[in-house]
XYZ file of C-alpha atoms in Angstrom:
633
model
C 9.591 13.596 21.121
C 7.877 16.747 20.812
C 8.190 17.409 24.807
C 11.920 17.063 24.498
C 12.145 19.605 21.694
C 10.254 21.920 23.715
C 12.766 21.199 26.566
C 16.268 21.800 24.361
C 14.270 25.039 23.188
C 13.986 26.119 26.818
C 17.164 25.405 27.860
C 18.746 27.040 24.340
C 17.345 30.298 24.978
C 18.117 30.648 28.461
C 22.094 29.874 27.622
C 22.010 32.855 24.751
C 20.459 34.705 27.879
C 23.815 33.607 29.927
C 25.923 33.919 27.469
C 24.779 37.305 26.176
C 24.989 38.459 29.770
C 28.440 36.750 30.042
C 29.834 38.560 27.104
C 28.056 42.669 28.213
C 29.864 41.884 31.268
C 32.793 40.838 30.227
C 33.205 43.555 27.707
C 31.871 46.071 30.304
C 35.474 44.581 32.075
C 38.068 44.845 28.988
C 36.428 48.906 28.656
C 37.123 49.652 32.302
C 41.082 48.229 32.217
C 41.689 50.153 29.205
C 40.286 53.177 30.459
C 41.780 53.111 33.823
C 45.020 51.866 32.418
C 45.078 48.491 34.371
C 45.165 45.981 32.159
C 45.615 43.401 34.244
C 41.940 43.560 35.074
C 41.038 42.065 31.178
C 42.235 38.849 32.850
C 38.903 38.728 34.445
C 37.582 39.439 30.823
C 39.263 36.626 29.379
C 38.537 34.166 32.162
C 34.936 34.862 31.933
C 34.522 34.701 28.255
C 37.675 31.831 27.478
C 36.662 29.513 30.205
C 34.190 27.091 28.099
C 36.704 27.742 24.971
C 39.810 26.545 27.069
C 37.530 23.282 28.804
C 36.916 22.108 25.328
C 40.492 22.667 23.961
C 41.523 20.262 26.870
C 38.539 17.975 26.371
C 39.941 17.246 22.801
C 43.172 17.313 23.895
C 42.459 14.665 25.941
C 40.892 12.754 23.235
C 44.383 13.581 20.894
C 42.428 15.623 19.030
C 44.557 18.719 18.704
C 43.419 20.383 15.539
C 40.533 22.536 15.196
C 39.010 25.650 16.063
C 39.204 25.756 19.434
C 42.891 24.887 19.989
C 43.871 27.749 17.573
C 41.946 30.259 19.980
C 43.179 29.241 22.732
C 46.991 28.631 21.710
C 46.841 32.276 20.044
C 45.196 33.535 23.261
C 46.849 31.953 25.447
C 49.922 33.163 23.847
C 49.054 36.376 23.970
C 48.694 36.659 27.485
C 52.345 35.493 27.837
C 52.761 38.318 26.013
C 51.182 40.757 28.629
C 48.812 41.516 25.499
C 45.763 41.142 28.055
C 42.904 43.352 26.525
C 43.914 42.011 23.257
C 43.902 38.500 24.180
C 40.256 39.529 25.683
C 38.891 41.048 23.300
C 40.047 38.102 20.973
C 38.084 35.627 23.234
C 35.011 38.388 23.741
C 35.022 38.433 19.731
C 35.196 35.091 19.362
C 32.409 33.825 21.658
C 29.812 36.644 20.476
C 30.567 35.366 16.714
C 29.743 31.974 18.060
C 26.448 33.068 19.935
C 25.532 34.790 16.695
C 26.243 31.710 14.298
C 23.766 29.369 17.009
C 21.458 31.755 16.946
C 20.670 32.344 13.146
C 21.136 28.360 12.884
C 18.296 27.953 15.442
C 16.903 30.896 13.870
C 16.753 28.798 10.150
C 16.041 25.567 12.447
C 12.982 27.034 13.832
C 10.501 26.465 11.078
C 11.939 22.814 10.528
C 10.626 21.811 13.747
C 7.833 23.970 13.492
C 6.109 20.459 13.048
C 7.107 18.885 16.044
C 5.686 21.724 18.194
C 2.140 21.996 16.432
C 1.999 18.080 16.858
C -1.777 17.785 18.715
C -0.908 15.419 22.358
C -5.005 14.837 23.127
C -7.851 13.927 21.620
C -11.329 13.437 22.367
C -11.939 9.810 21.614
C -16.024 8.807 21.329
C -16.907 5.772 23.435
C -20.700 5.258 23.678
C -22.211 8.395 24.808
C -19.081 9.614 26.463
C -16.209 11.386 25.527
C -12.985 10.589 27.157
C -9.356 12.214 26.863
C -7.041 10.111 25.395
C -3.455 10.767 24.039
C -3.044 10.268 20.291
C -0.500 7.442 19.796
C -3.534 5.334 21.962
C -5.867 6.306 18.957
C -5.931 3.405 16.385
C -7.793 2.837 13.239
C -11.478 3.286 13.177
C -11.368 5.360 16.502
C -13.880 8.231 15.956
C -12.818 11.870 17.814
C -14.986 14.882 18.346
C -12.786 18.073 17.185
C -13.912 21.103 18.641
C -12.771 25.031 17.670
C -9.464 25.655 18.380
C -8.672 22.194 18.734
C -6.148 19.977 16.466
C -7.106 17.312 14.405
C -4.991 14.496 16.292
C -4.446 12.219 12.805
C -5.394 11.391 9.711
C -9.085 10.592 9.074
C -12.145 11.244 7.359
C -15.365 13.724 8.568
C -18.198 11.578 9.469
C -20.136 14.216 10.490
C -20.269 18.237 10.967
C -19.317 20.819 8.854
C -15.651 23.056 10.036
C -13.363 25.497 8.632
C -8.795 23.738 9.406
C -6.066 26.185 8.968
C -3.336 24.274 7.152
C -1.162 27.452 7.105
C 1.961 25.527 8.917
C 1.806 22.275 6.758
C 0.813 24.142 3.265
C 2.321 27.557 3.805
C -1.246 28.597 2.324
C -2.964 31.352 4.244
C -6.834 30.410 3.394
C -8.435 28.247 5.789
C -10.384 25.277 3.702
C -13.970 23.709 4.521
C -14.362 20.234 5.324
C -17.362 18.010 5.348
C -18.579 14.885 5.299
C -16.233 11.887 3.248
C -13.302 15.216 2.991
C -10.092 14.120 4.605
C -8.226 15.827 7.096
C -5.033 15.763 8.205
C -2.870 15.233 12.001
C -2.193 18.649 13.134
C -4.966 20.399 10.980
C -6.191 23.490 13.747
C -10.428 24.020 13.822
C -11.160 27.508 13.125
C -14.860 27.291 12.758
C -17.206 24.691 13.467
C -16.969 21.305 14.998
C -16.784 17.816 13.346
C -16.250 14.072 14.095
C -13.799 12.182 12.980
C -12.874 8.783 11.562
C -8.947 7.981 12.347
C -7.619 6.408 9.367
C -3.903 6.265 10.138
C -2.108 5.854 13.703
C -0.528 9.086 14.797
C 2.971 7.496 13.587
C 2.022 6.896 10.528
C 0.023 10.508 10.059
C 1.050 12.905 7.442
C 2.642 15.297 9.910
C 4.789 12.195 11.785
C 5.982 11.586 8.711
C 6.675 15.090 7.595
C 8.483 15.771 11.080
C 10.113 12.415 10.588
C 11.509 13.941 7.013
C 12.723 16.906 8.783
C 15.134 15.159 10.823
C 16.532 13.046 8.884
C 17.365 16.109 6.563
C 20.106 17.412 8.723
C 21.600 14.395 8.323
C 21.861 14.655 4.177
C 24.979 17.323 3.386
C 25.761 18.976 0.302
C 28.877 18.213 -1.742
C 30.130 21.804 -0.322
C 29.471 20.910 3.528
C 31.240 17.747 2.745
C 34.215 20.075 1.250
C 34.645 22.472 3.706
C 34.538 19.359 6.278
C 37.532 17.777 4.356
C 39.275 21.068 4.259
C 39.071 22.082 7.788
C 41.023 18.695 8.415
C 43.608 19.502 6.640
C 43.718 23.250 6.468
C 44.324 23.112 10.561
C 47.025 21.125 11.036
C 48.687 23.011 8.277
C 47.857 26.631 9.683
C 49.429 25.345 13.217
C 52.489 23.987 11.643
C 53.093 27.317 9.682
C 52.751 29.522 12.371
C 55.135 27.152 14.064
C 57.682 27.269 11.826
C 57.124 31.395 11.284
C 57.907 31.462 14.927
C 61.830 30.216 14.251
C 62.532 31.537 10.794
C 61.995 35.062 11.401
C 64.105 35.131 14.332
C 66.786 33.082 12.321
C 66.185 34.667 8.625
C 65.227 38.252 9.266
C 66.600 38.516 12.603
C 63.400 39.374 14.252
C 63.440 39.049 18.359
C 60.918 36.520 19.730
C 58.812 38.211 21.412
C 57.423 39.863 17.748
C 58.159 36.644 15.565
C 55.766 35.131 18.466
C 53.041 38.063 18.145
C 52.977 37.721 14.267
C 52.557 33.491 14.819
C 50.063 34.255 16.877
C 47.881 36.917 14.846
C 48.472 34.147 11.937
C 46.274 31.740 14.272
C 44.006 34.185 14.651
C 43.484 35.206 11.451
C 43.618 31.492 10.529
C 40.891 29.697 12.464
C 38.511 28.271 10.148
C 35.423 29.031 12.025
C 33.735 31.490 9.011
C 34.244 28.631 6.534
C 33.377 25.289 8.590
C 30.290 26.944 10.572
C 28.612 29.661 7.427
C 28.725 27.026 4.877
C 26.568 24.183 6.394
C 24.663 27.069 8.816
C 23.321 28.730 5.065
C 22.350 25.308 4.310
C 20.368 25.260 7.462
C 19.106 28.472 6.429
C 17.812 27.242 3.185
C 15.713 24.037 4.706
C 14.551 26.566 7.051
C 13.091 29.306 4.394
C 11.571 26.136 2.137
C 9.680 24.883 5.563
C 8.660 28.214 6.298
C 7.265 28.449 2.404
C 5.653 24.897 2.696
C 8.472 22.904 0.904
C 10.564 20.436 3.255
C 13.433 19.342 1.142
C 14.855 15.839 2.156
C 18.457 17.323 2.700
C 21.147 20.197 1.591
C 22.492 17.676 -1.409
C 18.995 18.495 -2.781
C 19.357 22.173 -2.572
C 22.493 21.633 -4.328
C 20.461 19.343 -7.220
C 17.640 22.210 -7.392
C 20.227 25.271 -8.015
C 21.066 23.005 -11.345
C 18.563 22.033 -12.840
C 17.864 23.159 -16.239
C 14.515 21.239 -17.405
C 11.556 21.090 -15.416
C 8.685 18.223 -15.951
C 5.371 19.113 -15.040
C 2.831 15.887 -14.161
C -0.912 18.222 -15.825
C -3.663 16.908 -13.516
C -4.037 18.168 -10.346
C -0.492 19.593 -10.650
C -0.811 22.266 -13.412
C -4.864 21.789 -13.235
C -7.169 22.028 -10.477
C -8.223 18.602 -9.275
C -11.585 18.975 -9.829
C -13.157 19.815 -13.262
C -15.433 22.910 -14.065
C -18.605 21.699 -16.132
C -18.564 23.860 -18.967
C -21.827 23.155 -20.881
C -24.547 21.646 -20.927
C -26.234 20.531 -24.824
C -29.815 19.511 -24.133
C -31.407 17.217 -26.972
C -35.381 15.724 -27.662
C -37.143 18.734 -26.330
C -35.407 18.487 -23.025
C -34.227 21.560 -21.376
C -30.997 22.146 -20.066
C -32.344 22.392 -16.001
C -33.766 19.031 -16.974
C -30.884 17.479 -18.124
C -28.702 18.994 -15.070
C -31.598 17.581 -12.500
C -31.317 14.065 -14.058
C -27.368 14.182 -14.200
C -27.173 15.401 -10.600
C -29.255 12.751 -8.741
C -27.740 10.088 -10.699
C -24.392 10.760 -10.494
C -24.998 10.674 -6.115
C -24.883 6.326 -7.069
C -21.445 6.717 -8.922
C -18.216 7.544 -7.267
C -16.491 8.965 -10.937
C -15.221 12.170 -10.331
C -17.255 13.565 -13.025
C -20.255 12.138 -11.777
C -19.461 14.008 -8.549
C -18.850 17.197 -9.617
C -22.464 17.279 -11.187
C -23.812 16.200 -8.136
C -22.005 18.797 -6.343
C -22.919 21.589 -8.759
C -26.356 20.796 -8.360
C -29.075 20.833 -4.887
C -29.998 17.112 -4.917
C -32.202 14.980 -2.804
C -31.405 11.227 -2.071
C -34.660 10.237 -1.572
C -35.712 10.670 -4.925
C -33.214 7.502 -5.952
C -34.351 3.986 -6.601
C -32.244 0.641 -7.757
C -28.664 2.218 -8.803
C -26.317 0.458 -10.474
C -23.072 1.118 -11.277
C -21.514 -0.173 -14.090
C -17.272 0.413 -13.899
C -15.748 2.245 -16.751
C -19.383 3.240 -18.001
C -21.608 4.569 -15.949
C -24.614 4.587 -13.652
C -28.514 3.209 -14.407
C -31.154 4.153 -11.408
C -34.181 5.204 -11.518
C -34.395 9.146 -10.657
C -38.619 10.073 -9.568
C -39.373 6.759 -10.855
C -37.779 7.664 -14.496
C -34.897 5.724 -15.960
C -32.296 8.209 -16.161
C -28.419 6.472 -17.697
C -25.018 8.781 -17.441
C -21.984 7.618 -18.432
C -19.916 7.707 -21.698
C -20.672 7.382 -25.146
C -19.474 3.317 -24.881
C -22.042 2.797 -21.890
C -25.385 4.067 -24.421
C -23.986 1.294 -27.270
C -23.866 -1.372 -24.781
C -27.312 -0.333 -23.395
C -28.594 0.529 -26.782
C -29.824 3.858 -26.419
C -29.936 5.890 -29.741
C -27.998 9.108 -29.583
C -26.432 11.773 -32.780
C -23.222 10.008 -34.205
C -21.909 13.081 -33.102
C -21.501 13.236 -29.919
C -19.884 9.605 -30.437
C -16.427 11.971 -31.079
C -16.522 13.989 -28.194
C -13.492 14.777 -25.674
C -13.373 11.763 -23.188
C -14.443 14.863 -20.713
C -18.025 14.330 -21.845
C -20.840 12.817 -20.276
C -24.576 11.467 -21.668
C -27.957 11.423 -20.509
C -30.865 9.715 -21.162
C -34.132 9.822 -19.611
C -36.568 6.360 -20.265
C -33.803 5.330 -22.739
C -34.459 8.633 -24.542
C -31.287 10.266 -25.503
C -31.889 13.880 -23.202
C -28.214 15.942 -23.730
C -24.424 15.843 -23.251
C -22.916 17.621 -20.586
C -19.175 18.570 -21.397
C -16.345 19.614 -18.548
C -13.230 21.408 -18.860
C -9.906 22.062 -16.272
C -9.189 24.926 -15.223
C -5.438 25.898 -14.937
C -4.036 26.902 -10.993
C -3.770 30.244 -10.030
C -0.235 30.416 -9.918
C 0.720 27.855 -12.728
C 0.462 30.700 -15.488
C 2.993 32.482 -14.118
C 5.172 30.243 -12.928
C 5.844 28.671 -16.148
C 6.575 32.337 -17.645
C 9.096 32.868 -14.729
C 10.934 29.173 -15.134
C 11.143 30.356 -19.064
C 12.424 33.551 -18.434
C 15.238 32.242 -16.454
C 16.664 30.096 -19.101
C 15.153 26.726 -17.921
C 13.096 24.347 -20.575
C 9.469 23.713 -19.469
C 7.727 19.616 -20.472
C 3.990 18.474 -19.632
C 3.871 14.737 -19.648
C 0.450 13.270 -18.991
C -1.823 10.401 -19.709
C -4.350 12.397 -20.807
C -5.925 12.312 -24.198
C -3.719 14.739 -26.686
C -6.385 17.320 -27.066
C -6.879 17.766 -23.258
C -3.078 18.089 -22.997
C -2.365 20.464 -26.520
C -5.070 22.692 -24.789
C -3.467 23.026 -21.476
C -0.376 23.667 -23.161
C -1.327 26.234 -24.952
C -2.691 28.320 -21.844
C 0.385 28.041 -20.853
C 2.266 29.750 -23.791
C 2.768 26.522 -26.048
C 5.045 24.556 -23.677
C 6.025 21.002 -25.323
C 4.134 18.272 -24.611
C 3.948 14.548 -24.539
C 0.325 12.984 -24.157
C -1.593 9.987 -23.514
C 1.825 8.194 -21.591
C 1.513 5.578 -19.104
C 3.447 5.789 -15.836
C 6.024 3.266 -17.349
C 6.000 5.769 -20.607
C 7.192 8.890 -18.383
C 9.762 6.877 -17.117
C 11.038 5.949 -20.569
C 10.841 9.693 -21.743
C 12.884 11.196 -18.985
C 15.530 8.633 -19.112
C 16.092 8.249 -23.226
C 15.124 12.283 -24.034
C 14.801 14.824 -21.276
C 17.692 13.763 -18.354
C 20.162 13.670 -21.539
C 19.692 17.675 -21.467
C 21.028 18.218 -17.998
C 19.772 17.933 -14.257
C 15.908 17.589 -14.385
C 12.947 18.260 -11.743
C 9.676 16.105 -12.039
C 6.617 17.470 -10.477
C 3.841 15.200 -9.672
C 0.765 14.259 -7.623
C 0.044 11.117 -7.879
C 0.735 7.449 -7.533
C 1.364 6.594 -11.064
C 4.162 9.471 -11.086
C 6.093 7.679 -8.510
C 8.148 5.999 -11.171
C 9.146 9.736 -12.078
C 9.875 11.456 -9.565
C 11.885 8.379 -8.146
C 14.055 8.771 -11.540
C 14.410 11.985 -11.755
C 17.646 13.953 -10.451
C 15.272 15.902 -8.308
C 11.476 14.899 -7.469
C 9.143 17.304 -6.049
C 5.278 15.701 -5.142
C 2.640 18.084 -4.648
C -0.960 17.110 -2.958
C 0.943 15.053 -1.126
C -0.634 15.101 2.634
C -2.312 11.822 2.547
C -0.352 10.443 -0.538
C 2.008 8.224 1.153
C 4.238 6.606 -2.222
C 4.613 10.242 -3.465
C 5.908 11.124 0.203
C 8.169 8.420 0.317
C 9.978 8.658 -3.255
C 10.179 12.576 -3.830
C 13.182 14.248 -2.737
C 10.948 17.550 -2.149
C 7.639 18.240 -0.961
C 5.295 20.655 -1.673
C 2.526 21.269 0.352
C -0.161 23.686 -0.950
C -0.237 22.023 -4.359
C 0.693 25.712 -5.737
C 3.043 25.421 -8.930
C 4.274 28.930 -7.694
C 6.040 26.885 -4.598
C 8.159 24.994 -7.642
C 9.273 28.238 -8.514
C 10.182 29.296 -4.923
C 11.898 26.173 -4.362
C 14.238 26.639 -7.314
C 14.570 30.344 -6.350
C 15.836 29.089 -2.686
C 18.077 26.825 -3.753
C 19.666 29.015 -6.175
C 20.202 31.849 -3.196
C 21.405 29.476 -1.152
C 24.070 28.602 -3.599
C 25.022 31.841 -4.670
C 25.272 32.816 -0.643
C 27.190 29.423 -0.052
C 29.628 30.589 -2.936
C 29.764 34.600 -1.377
C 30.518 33.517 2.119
C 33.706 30.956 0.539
C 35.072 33.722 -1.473
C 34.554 36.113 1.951
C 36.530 33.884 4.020
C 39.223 32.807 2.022
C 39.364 36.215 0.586
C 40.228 38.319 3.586
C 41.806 35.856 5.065
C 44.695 35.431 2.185
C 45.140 39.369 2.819
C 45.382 39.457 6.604
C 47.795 36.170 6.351
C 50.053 38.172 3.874
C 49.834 41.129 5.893
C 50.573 39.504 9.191
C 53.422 37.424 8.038
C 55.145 40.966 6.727
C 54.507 42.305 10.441
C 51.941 44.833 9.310
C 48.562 43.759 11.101
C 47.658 43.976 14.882
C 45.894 41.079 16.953
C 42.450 43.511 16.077
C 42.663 42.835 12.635
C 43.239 39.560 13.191
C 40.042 39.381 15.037
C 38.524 40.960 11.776
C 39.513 38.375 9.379
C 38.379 35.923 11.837
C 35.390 36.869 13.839
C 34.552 39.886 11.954
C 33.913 37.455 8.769
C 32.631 34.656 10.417
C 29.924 37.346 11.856
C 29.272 38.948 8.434
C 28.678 35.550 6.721
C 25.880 34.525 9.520
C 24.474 37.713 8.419
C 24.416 37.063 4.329
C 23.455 33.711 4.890
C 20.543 35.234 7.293
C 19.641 36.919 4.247
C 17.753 33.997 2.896
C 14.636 35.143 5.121
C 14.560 38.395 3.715
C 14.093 36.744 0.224
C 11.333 35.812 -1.020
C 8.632 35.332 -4.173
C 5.525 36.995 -4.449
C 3.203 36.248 -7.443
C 0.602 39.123 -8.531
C -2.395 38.925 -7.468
C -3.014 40.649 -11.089
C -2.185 37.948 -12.825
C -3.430 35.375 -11.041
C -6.435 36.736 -11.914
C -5.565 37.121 -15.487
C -4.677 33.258 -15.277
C -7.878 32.764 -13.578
C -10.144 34.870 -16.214
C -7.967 32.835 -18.876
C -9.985 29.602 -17.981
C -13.303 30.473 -17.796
């Protein structure tokens, strides 16, 4: 697939070379009969430039297909040059096809970071057999292959580092800058470029069913999803053609037979009428901003399953926020540690550390990580679910877990620690009771400000979470006292956005993780974060955002908004002008060149607004993420 992309990029850019060439000479024509007087030579103008306009208009007339944009360029043309009007009926044609070069161009242009995917797809890998390492393609690698990534090599699919240390750039699946460090048990992902280091890897998913297959996969099938305004201006043209032929028709006899007019001028007014009246601004701007949209959200990080969701994201008035590892950092920050019985806090931290290495909690791991550890000093762990972890740490008993775990094992401890946060974890050394070690989250860089930003432009802000209510009120109130609802179960969310928050207009969900799958299904738009690896989120959200940032929510709303408010400029644009140039030409008081204007003249102006989407863009201060950062600690 990715080959033939490459190809149909190859072979686009050498017809704009053609074309453009076609066109410079062509024009380079239409100047030299004007200035020498000869206007018969413009014929070779309009032959150059008409002659793929006039093989299509006979294609669909072939096919009885007599109204659209084509047949009105050629029948005005065409019409012209029975005329002897033959720079104007060349310049009409030169217009014309440089309007339609510049409309393909800023629709590749906007297409170009949708496939970016497709082309940063890795085709080899080095697959380990043995002692050898043999080139392979990756759709041969299955599960449980194991492939040696080198620098500057691609990560051919998903799978886990078994051994080696590296720095991936993630920049054109995240839109996030930073490179991140991998080691061993860290996942990677298909497509993931090594910067520094080298490292071995486990294949956990077939190259088909790989994050970026799937994410490529979602690109294409967006073009296929249009927006209630595409689907419009589709309807319209239908019509509106037909009509516009039929008028100019009947202009042709009634000003000869009403106002007397001869036929030869009744005939040059019809004609500047189809002119003026091809639909091209309208049916090609409308879906190409769009394009243009899907093409500024993939260059941000955020594929979007289709325009209708643009449309859905330019609405929506209350925004749902999922709190762990959406609004928070997945991992937790251990905030303190509250030694007791003559222990000292290093003590405590050394005991917690090497027995949290036998648990797989995620608290357990983040002591283990903030802490130089040594697995040889372990002996007999056991791990009890939903409590904790027993083993024997330099041949002294050492238990972590919660406060439930010491009742069940009968350690002693102060009844109060008994009431701390759930975000709390015990020690005790040879069943002595040794301190409490206590953990906090720690609010995204971005999430501060994003919230202030979706406030400030009128839209309501909810946290819905199943954590406990003080973990929750907290989080909220870093974030400026947004409402809250706590301690919810997936089915719970689901209940909320459907009886409370959906009644208050079109709502966006944003979640991470499996259990918000019920959500963001629900929800009139869906957006899943975190989501390489996280297949269910993938599947159900109608937007995805790669670098887990909450300021990409933010840009995501901002681009679909622009992209409405250009879709909106570029309607008004074209009907506008063309109204005033219809008016004008039916009274007999605009030229074929103006007629170009209000054809090709706006069609080329709205390709340039809705290339205006790339100039726009959302930067968050690096001054206050810092302030947001400083915040948590």
């Amino acid at each position: 697939m990715k080959d033939c992309e490459r190809c149909k990029v190859q072979k686009s850019s050498g017809k704009y070379t053609r074309q453009l060439v076609l066109l410079i000479v062509s024009s380079s024509v239409i100047f030299i009969s004007l200035l020498t007087k000869i206007f018969e030579l413009a014929l070779i103008a309009y032959a150059l430039s008409g002659f793929e306009v006039l093989k299509k208009t006979f294609k669909n007339f072939a096919k009885l297909r007599f109204f659209n944009e084509y047949s009105l360029m050629s029948i005005a043309t065409v019409g012209a040059l029975f005329l002897r009007e033959f720079p104007e009926a060349a310049v009409v044609m030169v217009l014309y096809r440089f309007g339609e070069l510049l409309e393909r161009y800023v629709v590749d242009r906007s297409g170009k970071e949708m496939k970016k995917l497709l082309f940063e797809s890795p085709r080899y890998a080095w697959k380990i057999e043995g002692n050898e390492l043999k080139k392979v393609h990756v759709n041969e690698l299955k599960v449980e292959d194991v492939v040696f990534v080198r620098v500057g090599e691609k990560v051919p699919s998903d799978g886990i580092v078994v051994e080696g240390v590296a720095e991936v750039d993630l920049s054109h699946l995240t839109g996030e800058s930073f490179p991140k460090t991998v080691t061993v048990m860290d996942e990677v992902y298909a497509g993931s470029i090594v910067i520094n280091g080298n490292v071995k890897v486990r294949i956990s998913k077939s190259f088909e069913e790989s994050s970026m297959a799937r994410l490529a996969q979602l690109i294409e099938n967006a073009k296929a999803r249009k927006a209630k305004a595409e689907r419009f201006i589709t309807l319209f043209a239908k019509y509106y053609t037909p009509i516009v032929v039929l008028t100019a028709a009947l202009l042709l006899f009634i000003l000869p037979t009403v106002f007397k007019l001869s036929f030869s001028a009744s005939l040059y007014r019809a004609l500047i009428l189809l002119v003026i009246s091809c639909p091209c601004a309208l049916v090609l701007s409308v879906p190409l901003t769009y394009v243009a949209g899907l093409g500024k959200a993939s260059k941000n990080g955020i594929f979007v399953k289709g325009a209708e969701y643009l449309d859905a994201v330019a609405n929506v008035k209350n925004v749902v926020f999922d709190k762990t590892a959406t609004l928070t950092q997945p991992k937790l920050e251990l905030a303190s540690i509250e030694p007791h019985n003559g222990f000292s806090k290093d003590e405590v931290l050394f005991f917690a550390a090497h027995a949290g290495l036998s648990s797989n909690h995620p608290l357990a791991r983040t002591i283990s990580d903030s802490f130089k550890t040594n697995h040889t000093l372990l002996r007999e762990p056991k791990e009890f679910v939903g409590l904790g972890v027993k083993v024997f740490v330099k041949d002294r008993l050492v238990h972590l877990g919660n406060d439930r775990f010491l009742h069940e094992e009968n350690i002693e401890h102060p009844e109060s620690v008994c009431k701390l946060d759930t975000k709390a974890v015990h020690v005790s050394v040879d069943r002595l009771y040794a301190g409490t070690l206590t953990f906090k989250e720690k609010l995204k860089d971005s999430a501060l400000e994003t919230v202030e930003r979706l406030k400030r432009a009128g839209l309501k802000v909810y946290i819905m979470s199943g954590d406990s209510k003080s973990a929750v009120q907290e989080t909220s109130m870093k974030l400026g006292g947004v409402s809250y609802f706590a301690e919810l179960k997936p089915e719970d969310k689901l209940t909320l956005l459907e009886e409370k928050i959906l009644e208050e207009g079109t709502t966006m969900f944003v979640g991470d993780g499996v259990n918000d799958t019920p959500a963001l299904s629900r929800a009139d738009v869906g957006v899943a974060m975190n989501s390489l690896g996280n297949d269910a989120a993938l599947e159900v959200a109608d937007a995805v955002v790669m670098s887990g940032e909450p300021a990409q929510v933010w840009q995501l709303i901002s681009i679909g908004r622009n992209t409405r408010k250009i879709v909106l400029q570029n309607i008004v644009l074209a009907i506008g002008v063309k109204v005033f140039f219809i008016v004008l030409a039916m009274m007999g008081k605009s030229t074929m060149w103006q007629g170009v204007f209000a054809d090709t003249g706006v069609m080329v102006l709205c390709a340039l607004n809705s290339f205006r989407l790339f100039a726009q863009g959302v930067k968050f201060s690096s001054s206050r993420s810092r302030k947001a950062s400083a915040n948590n600690i």
